[in-house]
Amino acid sequence: MRQGSGGRIAAIRFRAAGGFLLAAHLLLVGWITLRPLDVPWVSAANLQPLAGIKADLALGGLQAARRIGESVLLLAPLGVLLPLAGGRLAVSPWGSLVRTVAAGALLSLGIELWQTGVPGQVVDIDSLLLNTLGVAVAHLAVVPAVRARLRRGQDGEDRVPLLREDTPQGPTPTIPRVGIAP
């Protein structure tokens, strides 16, 4: 099925809004995580998984919830903004989740690696784990329901999706066999 011009315009608007919000969020994350801090001392890097979370839990409930929550919520909006910037409605839910979580994990890894050169910032493997968890939870909580709602429309019937990634392209071209030269 071909999309009408309204579907193309809506897809462009979704992508533009998603791209703008994604850029704004990434700028905010960069400012929060990559600005130099003026501190009298810096703790050692945490390269042992779950050690930082255990240390946070030892501080007490409210302090632990605040520190763990900050790490979970830092990149959580990416779970919604990355699919929004993609602008596709008819995609595999699991494929979308895997792509989004992988992109969130790679971005978190990049931030952690960049922090090695920033004064006052410390590399923490638990931040990588919690940031990735936040992306996954946000994606699972919002994206499938919103995509289903947008596909149905107001009348409750399935509409033509804005963009499809599995549109048939026709038969696979073949190359005729060529004989071997003597």
Short mmCIF file of N, CA and C in Angstrom, two decimals:
data_model
loop_
_atom_site.label_atom_id
_atom_site.label_comp_id
_atom_site.label_asym_id
_atom_site.label_seq_id
_atom_site.Cartn_x
_atom_site.Cartn_y
_atom_site.Cartn_z
N MET A 1 0.83 -1.19 0.00
CA MET A 1 0.00 0.00 0.00
C MET A 1 0.87 1.24 0.00
N ARG A 2 0.43 2.22 -0.74
CA ARG A 2 1.16 3.48 -0.77
C ARG A 2 0.63 4.38 0.33
N GLN A 3 1.50 5.18 0.85
CA GLN A 3 1.08 6.13 1.86
C GLN A 3 0.59 7.40 1.19
N GLY A 4 -0.36 8.04 1.81
CA GLY A 4 -0.79 9.33 1.32
C GLY A 4 0.20 10.39 1.74
N SER A 5 0.03 11.59 1.21
CA SER A 5 0.95 12.66 1.57
C SER A 5 0.82 13.01 3.04
N GLY A 6 -0.35 12.79 3.63
CA GLY A 6 -0.53 13.05 5.06
C GLY A 6 0.32 12.13 5.91
N GLY A 7 0.46 10.87 5.49
CA GLY A 7 1.28 9.92 6.22
C GLY A 7 2.75 10.28 6.16
N ARG A 8 3.20 10.74 4.98
CA ARG A 8 4.60 11.15 4.85
C ARG A 8 4.89 12.38 5.69
N ILE A 9 3.96 13.33 5.68
CA ILE A 9 4.15 14.55 6.47
C ILE A 9 4.17 14.22 7.95
N ALA A 10 3.28 13.34 8.39
CA ALA A 10 3.27 12.94 9.80
C ALA A 10 4.56 12.22 10.17
N ALA A 11 5.07 11.38 9.28
CA ALA A 11 6.32 10.67 9.55
C ALA A 11 7.48 11.65 9.66
N ILE A 12 7.50 12.65 8.80
CA ILE A 12 8.57 13.66 8.85
C ILE A 12 8.47 14.45 10.15
N ARG A 13 7.26 14.77 10.56
CA ARG A 13 7.08 15.51 11.82
C ARG A 13 7.51 14.67 13.02
N PHE A 14 7.16 13.38 13.03
CA PHE A 14 7.59 12.49 14.12
C PHE A 14 9.11 12.44 14.19
N ARG A 15 9.73 12.25 13.04
CA ARG A 15 11.19 12.17 13.02
C ARG A 15 11.84 13.47 13.44
N ALA A 16 11.31 14.59 12.96
CA ALA A 16 11.88 15.89 13.31
C ALA A 16 11.74 16.16 14.80
N ALA A 17 10.56 15.90 15.35
CA ALA A 17 10.36 16.10 16.79
C ALA A 17 11.25 15.16 17.59
N GLY A 18 11.33 13.91 17.17
CA GLY A 18 12.19 12.96 17.87
C GLY A 18 13.65 13.35 17.78
N GLY A 19 14.10 13.78 16.62
CA GLY A 19 15.49 14.20 16.45
C GLY A 19 15.83 15.42 17.29
N PHE A 20 14.92 16.39 17.32
CA PHE A 20 15.15 17.60 18.12
C PHE A 20 15.21 17.26 19.61
N LEU A 21 14.22 16.49 20.10
CA LEU A 21 14.22 16.12 21.52
C LEU A 21 15.41 15.25 21.88
N LEU A 22 15.81 14.37 20.98
CA LEU A 22 16.97 13.52 21.21
C LEU A 22 18.24 14.37 21.33
N ALA A 23 18.42 15.32 20.43
CA ALA A 23 19.59 16.20 20.48
C ALA A 23 19.60 17.02 21.77
N ALA A 24 18.44 17.55 22.16
CA ALA A 24 18.36 18.33 23.39
C ALA A 24 18.70 17.47 24.62
N HIS A 25 18.18 16.24 24.64
CA HIS A 25 18.46 15.35 25.77
C HIS A 25 19.95 14.97 25.82
N LEU A 26 20.54 14.69 24.67
CA LEU A 26 21.96 14.32 24.64
C LEU A 26 22.84 15.48 25.06
N LEU A 27 22.47 16.71 24.71
CA LEU A 27 23.22 17.87 25.18
C LEU A 27 23.14 18.00 26.70
N LEU A 28 21.96 17.79 27.25
CA LEU A 28 21.80 17.84 28.71
C LEU A 28 22.61 16.74 29.39
N VAL A 29 22.57 15.53 28.85
CA VAL A 29 23.34 14.42 29.42
C VAL A 29 24.83 14.71 29.34
N GLY A 30 25.28 15.25 28.22
CA GLY A 30 26.68 15.60 28.08
C GLY A 30 27.11 16.65 29.09
N TRP A 31 26.26 17.64 29.31
CA TRP A 31 26.58 18.68 30.29
C TRP A 31 26.64 18.10 31.70
N ILE A 32 25.72 17.22 32.03
CA ILE A 32 25.69 16.63 33.37
C ILE A 32 26.88 15.71 33.62
N THR A 33 27.21 14.89 32.64
CA THR A 33 28.19 13.83 32.88
C THR A 33 29.62 14.18 32.48
N LEU A 34 29.82 15.16 31.62
CA LEU A 34 31.15 15.41 31.10
C LEU A 34 31.74 16.76 31.50
N ARG A 35 31.11 17.47 32.39
CA ARG A 35 31.70 18.73 32.83
C ARG A 35 32.69 18.45 33.96
N PRO A 36 33.79 19.17 33.99
CA PRO A 36 34.78 18.95 35.05
C PRO A 36 34.22 19.36 36.42
N LEU A 37 34.56 18.60 37.43
CA LEU A 37 34.14 18.89 38.78
C LEU A 37 35.35 19.30 39.61
N ASP A 38 35.19 20.32 40.41
CA ASP A 38 36.26 20.78 41.29
C ASP A 38 36.08 20.09 42.64
N VAL A 39 36.76 18.98 42.81
CA VAL A 39 36.66 18.20 44.04
C VAL A 39 38.06 18.01 44.63
N PRO A 40 38.16 17.94 45.97
CA PRO A 40 39.49 17.78 46.58
C PRO A 40 40.11 16.41 46.35
N TRP A 41 39.29 15.38 46.14
CA TRP A 41 39.81 14.04 45.89
C TRP A 41 38.81 13.28 45.04
N VAL A 42 39.28 12.25 44.38
CA VAL A 42 38.45 11.44 43.50
C VAL A 42 38.61 9.98 43.89
N SER A 43 37.50 9.27 43.99
CA SER A 43 37.58 7.85 44.31
C SER A 43 38.08 7.06 43.09
N ALA A 44 38.49 5.85 43.33
CA ALA A 44 39.00 5.00 42.25
C ALA A 44 37.85 4.57 41.35
N ALA A 45 38.18 4.23 40.13
CA ALA A 45 37.18 3.75 39.18
C ALA A 45 36.59 2.43 39.67
N ASN A 46 35.29 2.26 39.44
CA ASN A 46 34.61 1.02 39.83
C ASN A 46 34.45 0.16 38.58
N LEU A 47 35.26 -0.88 38.49
CA LEU A 47 35.18 -1.78 37.35
C LEU A 47 34.61 -3.14 37.73
N GLN A 48 34.13 -3.28 38.96
CA GLN A 48 33.54 -4.53 39.43
C GLN A 48 32.02 -4.38 39.41
N PRO A 49 31.32 -5.16 38.57
CA PRO A 49 29.86 -5.01 38.47
C PRO A 49 29.16 -5.21 39.82
N LEU A 50 28.20 -4.38 40.08
CA LEU A 50 27.32 -4.38 41.24
C LEU A 50 28.00 -3.94 42.54
N ALA A 51 29.28 -3.65 42.54
CA ALA A 51 29.96 -3.20 43.76
C ALA A 51 29.47 -1.81 44.17
N GLY A 52 29.30 -0.93 43.21
CA GLY A 52 28.80 0.41 43.51
C GLY A 52 27.36 0.40 43.99
N ILE A 53 26.56 -0.49 43.44
CA ILE A 53 25.16 -0.60 43.87
C ILE A 53 25.11 -1.11 45.31
N LYS A 54 25.94 -2.09 45.63
CA LYS A 54 26.01 -2.59 47.01
C LYS A 54 26.45 -1.49 47.97
N ALA A 55 27.42 -0.68 47.56
CA ALA A 55 27.88 0.43 48.40
C ALA A 55 26.77 1.46 48.57
N ASP A 56 26.01 1.73 47.51
CA ASP A 56 24.88 2.67 47.63
C ASP A 56 23.82 2.14 48.57
N LEU A 57 23.52 0.85 48.48
CA LEU A 57 22.52 0.26 49.36
C LEU A 57 22.97 0.30 50.82
N ALA A 58 24.28 0.25 51.07
CA ALA A 58 24.79 0.33 52.44
C ALA A 58 24.62 1.71 53.04
N LEU A 59 24.42 2.74 52.21
CA LEU A 59 24.23 4.11 52.70
C LEU A 59 22.87 4.32 53.34
N GLY A 60 21.92 3.48 53.04
CA GLY A 60 20.57 3.66 53.57
C GLY A 60 19.57 3.80 52.44
N GLY A 61 18.31 3.61 52.75
CA GLY A 61 17.25 3.55 51.75
C GLY A 61 17.09 4.79 50.90
N LEU A 62 16.97 5.96 51.52
CA LEU A 62 16.70 7.18 50.77
C LEU A 62 17.90 7.59 49.91
N GLN A 63 19.08 7.54 50.52
CA GLN A 63 20.29 7.90 49.77
C GLN A 63 20.54 6.91 48.63
N ALA A 64 20.32 5.62 48.88
CA ALA A 64 20.51 4.60 47.85
C ALA A 64 19.50 4.79 46.72
N ALA A 65 18.25 5.05 47.05
CA ALA A 65 17.23 5.26 46.03
C ALA A 65 17.56 6.47 45.17
N ARG A 66 18.07 7.53 45.78
CA ARG A 66 18.42 8.73 45.02
C ARG A 66 19.59 8.45 44.07
N ARG A 67 20.64 7.82 44.54
CA ARG A 67 21.81 7.58 43.71
C ARG A 67 21.52 6.57 42.59
N ILE A 68 20.82 5.50 42.93
CA ILE A 68 20.49 4.49 41.91
C ILE A 68 19.47 5.07 40.93
N GLY A 69 18.49 5.79 41.45
CA GLY A 69 17.48 6.41 40.59
C GLY A 69 18.07 7.39 39.59
N GLU A 70 19.07 8.17 40.02
CA GLU A 70 19.73 9.10 39.10
C GLU A 70 20.36 8.37 37.93
N SER A 71 21.01 7.26 38.22
CA SER A 71 21.65 6.50 37.15
C SER A 71 20.63 5.85 36.22
N VAL A 72 19.53 5.37 36.78
CA VAL A 72 18.50 4.73 35.95
C VAL A 72 17.81 5.77 35.08
N LEU A 73 17.54 6.94 35.62
CA LEU A 73 16.77 7.95 34.90
C LEU A 73 17.60 8.79 33.93
N LEU A 74 18.93 8.76 34.05
CA LEU A 74 19.77 9.62 33.22
C LEU A 74 19.54 9.39 31.73
N LEU A 75 19.60 8.16 31.28
CA LEU A 75 19.42 7.86 29.86
C LEU A 75 18.07 7.23 29.53
N ALA A 76 17.18 7.12 30.51
CA ALA A 76 15.87 6.49 30.26
C ALA A 76 15.09 7.14 29.12
N PRO A 77 15.11 8.47 28.95
CA PRO A 77 14.37 9.05 27.83
C PRO A 77 14.81 8.53 26.46
N LEU A 78 16.02 8.01 26.36
CA LEU A 78 16.46 7.45 25.08
C LEU A 78 15.60 6.26 24.66
N GLY A 79 15.04 5.54 25.63
CA GLY A 79 14.18 4.41 25.33
C GLY A 79 12.95 4.81 24.53
N VAL A 80 12.55 6.07 24.64
CA VAL A 80 11.41 6.58 23.89
C VAL A 80 11.87 7.44 22.71
N LEU A 81 12.92 8.24 22.92
CA LEU A 81 13.34 9.19 21.89
C LEU A 81 14.00 8.52 20.69
N LEU A 82 14.75 7.47 20.89
CA LEU A 82 15.38 6.79 19.75
C LEU A 82 14.34 6.20 18.79
N PRO A 83 13.32 5.46 19.27
CA PRO A 83 12.29 4.99 18.34
C PRO A 83 11.47 6.14 17.72
N LEU A 84 11.26 7.21 18.50
CA LEU A 84 10.53 8.36 17.97
C LEU A 84 11.30 9.00 16.83
N ALA A 85 12.61 9.12 16.99
CA ALA A 85 13.43 9.70 15.93
C ALA A 85 13.48 8.79 14.70
N GLY A 86 13.30 7.47 14.92
CA GLY A 86 13.24 6.54 13.79
C GLY A 86 11.97 6.70 12.99
N GLY A 87 10.87 7.04 13.65
CA GLY A 87 9.61 7.34 12.98
C GLY A 87 8.88 6.15 12.38
N ARG A 88 9.19 4.94 12.79
CA ARG A 88 8.53 3.76 12.21
C ARG A 88 7.51 3.20 13.18
N LEU A 89 6.37 2.79 12.62
CA LEU A 89 5.32 2.19 13.44
C LEU A 89 5.26 0.69 13.28
N ALA A 90 5.54 0.19 12.11
CA ALA A 90 5.42 -1.24 11.83
C ALA A 90 6.79 -1.90 11.91
N VAL A 91 7.24 -2.15 13.13
CA VAL A 91 8.52 -2.82 13.34
C VAL A 91 8.32 -3.94 14.36
N SER A 92 9.26 -4.84 14.38
CA SER A 92 9.23 -5.92 15.35
C SER A 92 9.45 -5.33 16.74
N PRO A 93 8.57 -5.62 17.71
CA PRO A 93 8.76 -5.08 19.06
C PRO A 93 10.08 -5.51 19.68
N TRP A 94 10.47 -6.76 19.48
CA TRP A 94 11.73 -7.25 20.06
C TRP A 94 12.92 -6.64 19.34
N GLY A 95 12.83 -6.50 18.03
CA GLY A 95 13.92 -5.88 17.29
C GLY A 95 14.11 -4.43 17.70
N SER A 96 13.01 -3.73 17.89
CA SER A 96 13.08 -2.34 18.33
C SER A 96 13.70 -2.25 19.72
N LEU A 97 13.30 -3.15 20.61
CA LEU A 97 13.85 -3.16 21.97
C LEU A 97 15.36 -3.43 21.94
N VAL A 98 15.77 -4.42 21.17
CA VAL A 98 17.20 -4.77 21.10
C VAL A 98 18.01 -3.61 20.53
N ARG A 99 17.52 -3.00 19.43
CA ARG A 99 18.25 -1.88 18.84
C ARG A 99 18.35 -0.70 19.80
N THR A 100 17.25 -0.39 20.47
CA THR A 100 17.23 0.75 21.38
C THR A 100 18.13 0.51 22.58
N VAL A 101 18.05 -0.67 23.18
CA VAL A 101 18.88 -0.98 24.35
C VAL A 101 20.36 -1.02 23.96
N ALA A 102 20.66 -1.58 22.80
CA ALA A 102 22.05 -1.62 22.35
C ALA A 102 22.58 -0.20 22.13
N ALA A 103 21.79 0.66 21.52
CA ALA A 103 22.22 2.05 21.32
C ALA A 103 22.40 2.76 22.66
N GLY A 104 21.50 2.53 23.60
CA GLY A 104 21.63 3.13 24.92
C GLY A 104 22.87 2.63 25.65
N ALA A 105 23.15 1.34 25.55
CA ALA A 105 24.34 0.77 26.19
C ALA A 105 25.61 1.33 25.57
N LEU A 106 25.64 1.45 24.25
CA LEU A 106 26.83 2.01 23.60
C LEU A 106 27.03 3.48 23.94
N LEU A 107 25.95 4.22 24.03
CA LEU A 107 26.06 5.62 24.41
C LEU A 107 26.56 5.74 25.86
N SER A 108 26.04 4.91 26.73
CA SER A 108 26.48 4.92 28.12
C SER A 108 27.96 4.53 28.23
N LEU A 109 28.38 3.55 27.45
CA LEU A 109 29.79 3.16 27.42
C LEU A 109 30.66 4.30 26.92
N GLY A 110 30.20 4.99 25.89
CA GLY A 110 30.94 6.14 25.39
C GLY A 110 31.09 7.23 26.44
N ILE A 111 30.02 7.50 27.17
CA ILE A 111 30.08 8.50 28.24
C ILE A 111 31.09 8.07 29.30
N GLU A 112 31.03 6.81 29.70
CA GLU A 112 31.96 6.32 30.73
C GLU A 112 33.41 6.41 30.25
N LEU A 113 33.65 6.12 28.98
CA LEU A 113 35.01 6.22 28.46
C LEU A 113 35.46 7.67 28.36
N TRP A 114 34.58 8.57 27.95
CA TRP A 114 34.93 9.99 27.89
C TRP A 114 35.24 10.55 29.27
N GLN A 115 34.57 10.01 30.29
CA GLN A 115 34.79 10.51 31.65
C GLN A 115 36.21 10.24 32.15
N THR A 116 36.93 9.34 31.51
CA THR A 116 38.30 9.07 31.95
C THR A 116 39.20 10.29 31.77
N GLY A 117 38.86 11.17 30.87
CA GLY A 117 39.66 12.36 30.63
C GLY A 117 39.11 13.62 31.26
N VAL A 118 38.04 13.52 32.05
CA VAL A 118 37.42 14.70 32.64
C VAL A 118 37.78 14.76 34.12
N PRO A 119 38.36 15.87 34.56
CA PRO A 119 38.73 16.00 35.98
C PRO A 119 37.50 15.90 36.89
N GLY A 120 37.62 15.08 37.91
CA GLY A 120 36.56 14.94 38.90
C GLY A 120 35.52 13.89 38.57
N GLN A 121 35.52 13.37 37.35
CA GLN A 121 34.56 12.34 36.95
C GLN A 121 35.23 10.97 37.06
N VAL A 122 34.46 9.97 37.48
CA VAL A 122 35.00 8.64 37.72
C VAL A 122 34.22 7.62 36.90
N VAL A 123 34.92 6.67 36.32
CA VAL A 123 34.29 5.60 35.56
C VAL A 123 33.64 4.63 36.53
N ASP A 124 32.39 4.24 36.22
CA ASP A 124 31.65 3.32 37.09
C ASP A 124 30.86 2.35 36.22
N ILE A 125 31.20 1.08 36.30
CA ILE A 125 30.51 0.06 35.49
C ILE A 125 29.04 -0.05 35.87
N ASP A 126 28.72 0.24 37.13
CA ASP A 126 27.33 0.18 37.56
C ASP A 126 26.49 1.26 36.90
N SER A 127 27.09 2.39 36.59
CA SER A 127 26.36 3.42 35.84
C SER A 127 25.98 2.91 34.47
N LEU A 128 26.89 2.19 33.84
CA LEU A 128 26.60 1.60 32.54
C LEU A 128 25.41 0.64 32.64
N LEU A 129 25.42 -0.22 33.66
CA LEU A 129 24.34 -1.20 33.84
C LEU A 129 23.01 -0.50 34.14
N LEU A 130 23.04 0.48 35.04
CA LEU A 130 21.79 1.16 35.42
C LEU A 130 21.26 2.05 34.31
N ASN A 131 22.14 2.71 33.57
CA ASN A 131 21.69 3.52 32.42
C ASN A 131 21.01 2.64 31.39
N THR A 132 21.60 1.49 31.11
CA THR A 132 21.02 0.57 30.13
C THR A 132 19.68 0.02 30.62
N LEU A 133 19.59 -0.28 31.90
CA LEU A 133 18.32 -0.72 32.48
C LEU A 133 17.25 0.35 32.33
N GLY A 134 17.61 1.60 32.54
CA GLY A 134 16.66 2.69 32.39
C GLY A 134 16.13 2.81 30.97
N VAL A 135 17.01 2.65 29.99
CA VAL A 135 16.59 2.70 28.58
C VAL A 135 15.61 1.57 28.29
N ALA A 136 15.93 0.36 28.77
CA ALA A 136 15.07 -0.80 28.51
C ALA A 136 13.70 -0.63 29.16
N VAL A 137 13.66 -0.19 30.40
CA VAL A 137 12.38 -0.04 31.11
C VAL A 137 11.52 1.03 30.45
N ALA A 138 12.13 2.17 30.09
CA ALA A 138 11.37 3.23 29.43
C ALA A 138 10.81 2.76 28.09
N HIS A 139 11.61 2.02 27.35
CA HIS A 139 11.15 1.53 26.05
C HIS A 139 9.97 0.57 26.23
N LEU A 140 10.12 -0.39 27.14
CA LEU A 140 9.05 -1.37 27.36
C LEU A 140 7.78 -0.72 27.91
N ALA A 141 7.92 0.31 28.72
CA ALA A 141 6.75 0.94 29.34
C ALA A 141 5.97 1.83 28.38
N VAL A 142 6.64 2.40 27.39
CA VAL A 142 5.97 3.41 26.58
C VAL A 142 5.80 3.02 25.11
N VAL A 143 6.86 2.58 24.46
CA VAL A 143 6.89 2.47 23.00
C VAL A 143 5.87 1.49 22.43
N PRO A 144 5.74 0.25 22.92
CA PRO A 144 4.76 -0.65 22.30
C PRO A 144 3.32 -0.12 22.38
N ALA A 145 2.95 0.46 23.50
CA ALA A 145 1.58 0.98 23.65
C ALA A 145 1.34 2.17 22.73
N VAL A 146 2.32 3.06 22.62
CA VAL A 146 2.16 4.24 21.77
C VAL A 146 2.11 3.83 20.30
N ARG A 147 2.97 2.91 19.90
CA ARG A 147 2.93 2.45 18.50
C ARG A 147 1.60 1.79 18.17
N ALA A 148 1.08 0.97 19.08
CA ALA A 148 -0.21 0.32 18.84
C ALA A 148 -1.32 1.36 18.73
N ARG A 149 -1.27 2.37 19.58
CA ARG A 149 -2.28 3.43 19.55
C ARG A 149 -2.21 4.23 18.25
N LEU A 150 -1.00 4.54 17.80
CA LEU A 150 -0.85 5.30 16.56
C LEU A 150 -1.25 4.47 15.35
N ARG A 151 -0.99 3.17 15.39
CA ARG A 151 -1.40 2.31 14.26
C ARG A 151 -2.91 2.19 14.17
N ARG A 152 -3.59 2.15 15.31
CA ARG A 152 -5.05 1.99 15.31
C ARG A 152 -5.77 3.25 14.88
N GLY A 153 -5.31 4.39 15.31
CA GLY A 153 -6.00 5.63 14.99
C GLY A 153 -7.19 5.82 15.91
N GLN A 154 -8.02 6.80 15.62
CA GLN A 154 -9.13 7.13 16.48
C GLN A 154 -10.32 6.20 16.29
N ASP A 155 -10.48 5.62 15.12
CA ASP A 155 -11.63 4.76 14.86
C ASP A 155 -11.43 3.33 15.34
N GLY A 156 -10.26 2.99 15.83
CA GLY A 156 -10.01 1.65 16.35
C GLY A 156 -9.56 0.65 15.30
N GLU A 157 -9.57 1.03 14.03
CA GLU A 157 -9.14 0.12 12.97
C GLU A 157 -7.69 0.43 12.61
N ASP A 158 -6.98 -0.60 12.17
CA ASP A 158 -5.58 -0.42 11.79
C ASP A 158 -5.49 0.50 10.59
N ARG A 159 -4.61 1.46 10.70
CA ARG A 159 -4.34 2.37 9.59
C ARG A 159 -3.09 1.90 8.86
N VAL A 160 -2.81 2.54 7.76
CA VAL A 160 -1.56 2.27 7.05
C VAL A 160 -0.44 2.84 7.90
N PRO A 161 0.59 2.07 8.19
CA PRO A 161 1.68 2.60 9.02
C PRO A 161 2.40 3.75 8.33
N LEU A 162 3.00 4.62 9.14
CA LEU A 162 3.69 5.77 8.59
C LEU A 162 4.87 5.35 7.73
N LEU A 163 5.71 4.48 8.24
CA LEU A 163 6.84 3.97 7.49
C LEU A 163 6.96 2.49 7.77
N ARG A 164 7.24 1.72 6.74
CA ARG A 164 7.40 0.27 6.93
C ARG A 164 8.82 -0.09 6.53
N GLU A 165 9.44 -0.94 7.35
CA GLU A 165 10.77 -1.37 6.98
C GLU A 165 10.76 -2.73 6.30
N ASP A 166 9.59 -3.38 6.24
CA ASP A 166 9.52 -4.70 5.62
C ASP A 166 8.71 -4.67 4.32
N THR A 167 8.71 -3.53 3.62
CA THR A 167 7.99 -3.40 2.36
C THR A 167 8.69 -4.27 1.32
N PRO A 168 7.92 -5.11 0.58
CA PRO A 168 8.56 -5.96 -0.42
C PRO A 168 9.20 -5.12 -1.51
N GLN A 169 10.36 -5.52 -1.92
CA GLN A 169 11.11 -4.79 -2.93
C GLN A 169 11.10 -5.50 -4.28
N GLY A 170 10.45 -6.64 -4.37
CA GLY A 170 10.43 -7.39 -5.61
C GLY A 170 11.36 -8.58 -5.53
N PRO A 171 11.48 -9.32 -6.63
CA PRO A 171 12.34 -10.51 -6.60
C PRO A 171 13.82 -10.13 -6.49
N THR A 172 14.57 -11.03 -5.93
CA THR A 172 16.02 -10.83 -5.81
C THR A 172 16.66 -10.96 -7.18
N PRO A 173 17.49 -10.00 -7.55
CA PRO A 173 18.12 -10.10 -8.88
C PRO A 173 19.14 -11.23 -8.90
N THR A 174 19.27 -11.84 -10.06
CA THR A 174 20.24 -12.92 -10.21
C THR A 174 21.27 -12.51 -11.26
N ILE A 175 22.44 -13.08 -11.13
CA ILE A 175 23.52 -12.81 -12.08
C ILE A 175 23.71 -14.07 -12.90
N PRO A 176 23.68 -13.95 -14.23
CA PRO A 176 23.87 -15.15 -15.05
C PRO A 176 25.28 -15.69 -14.86
N ARG A 177 25.38 -17.00 -14.93
CA ARG A 177 26.69 -17.66 -14.79
C ARG A 177 27.54 -17.36 -16.02
N VAL A 178 28.79 -17.16 -15.74
CA VAL A 178 29.74 -16.87 -16.80
C VAL A 178 30.73 -18.03 -16.85
N GLY A 179 31.00 -18.51 -18.03
CA GLY A 179 31.95 -19.61 -18.18
C GLY A 179 33.36 -19.19 -17.82
N ILE A 180 34.15 -20.18 -17.46
CA ILE A 180 35.55 -19.91 -17.11
C ILE A 180 36.35 -19.83 -18.39
N ALA A 181 37.21 -18.84 -18.48
CA ALA A 181 38.03 -18.66 -19.68
C ALA A 181 39.09 -19.75 -19.77
N PRO A 182 39.45 -20.15 -21.01
CA PRO A 182 40.47 -21.21 -21.16
C PRO A 182 41.85 -20.76 -20.77
#
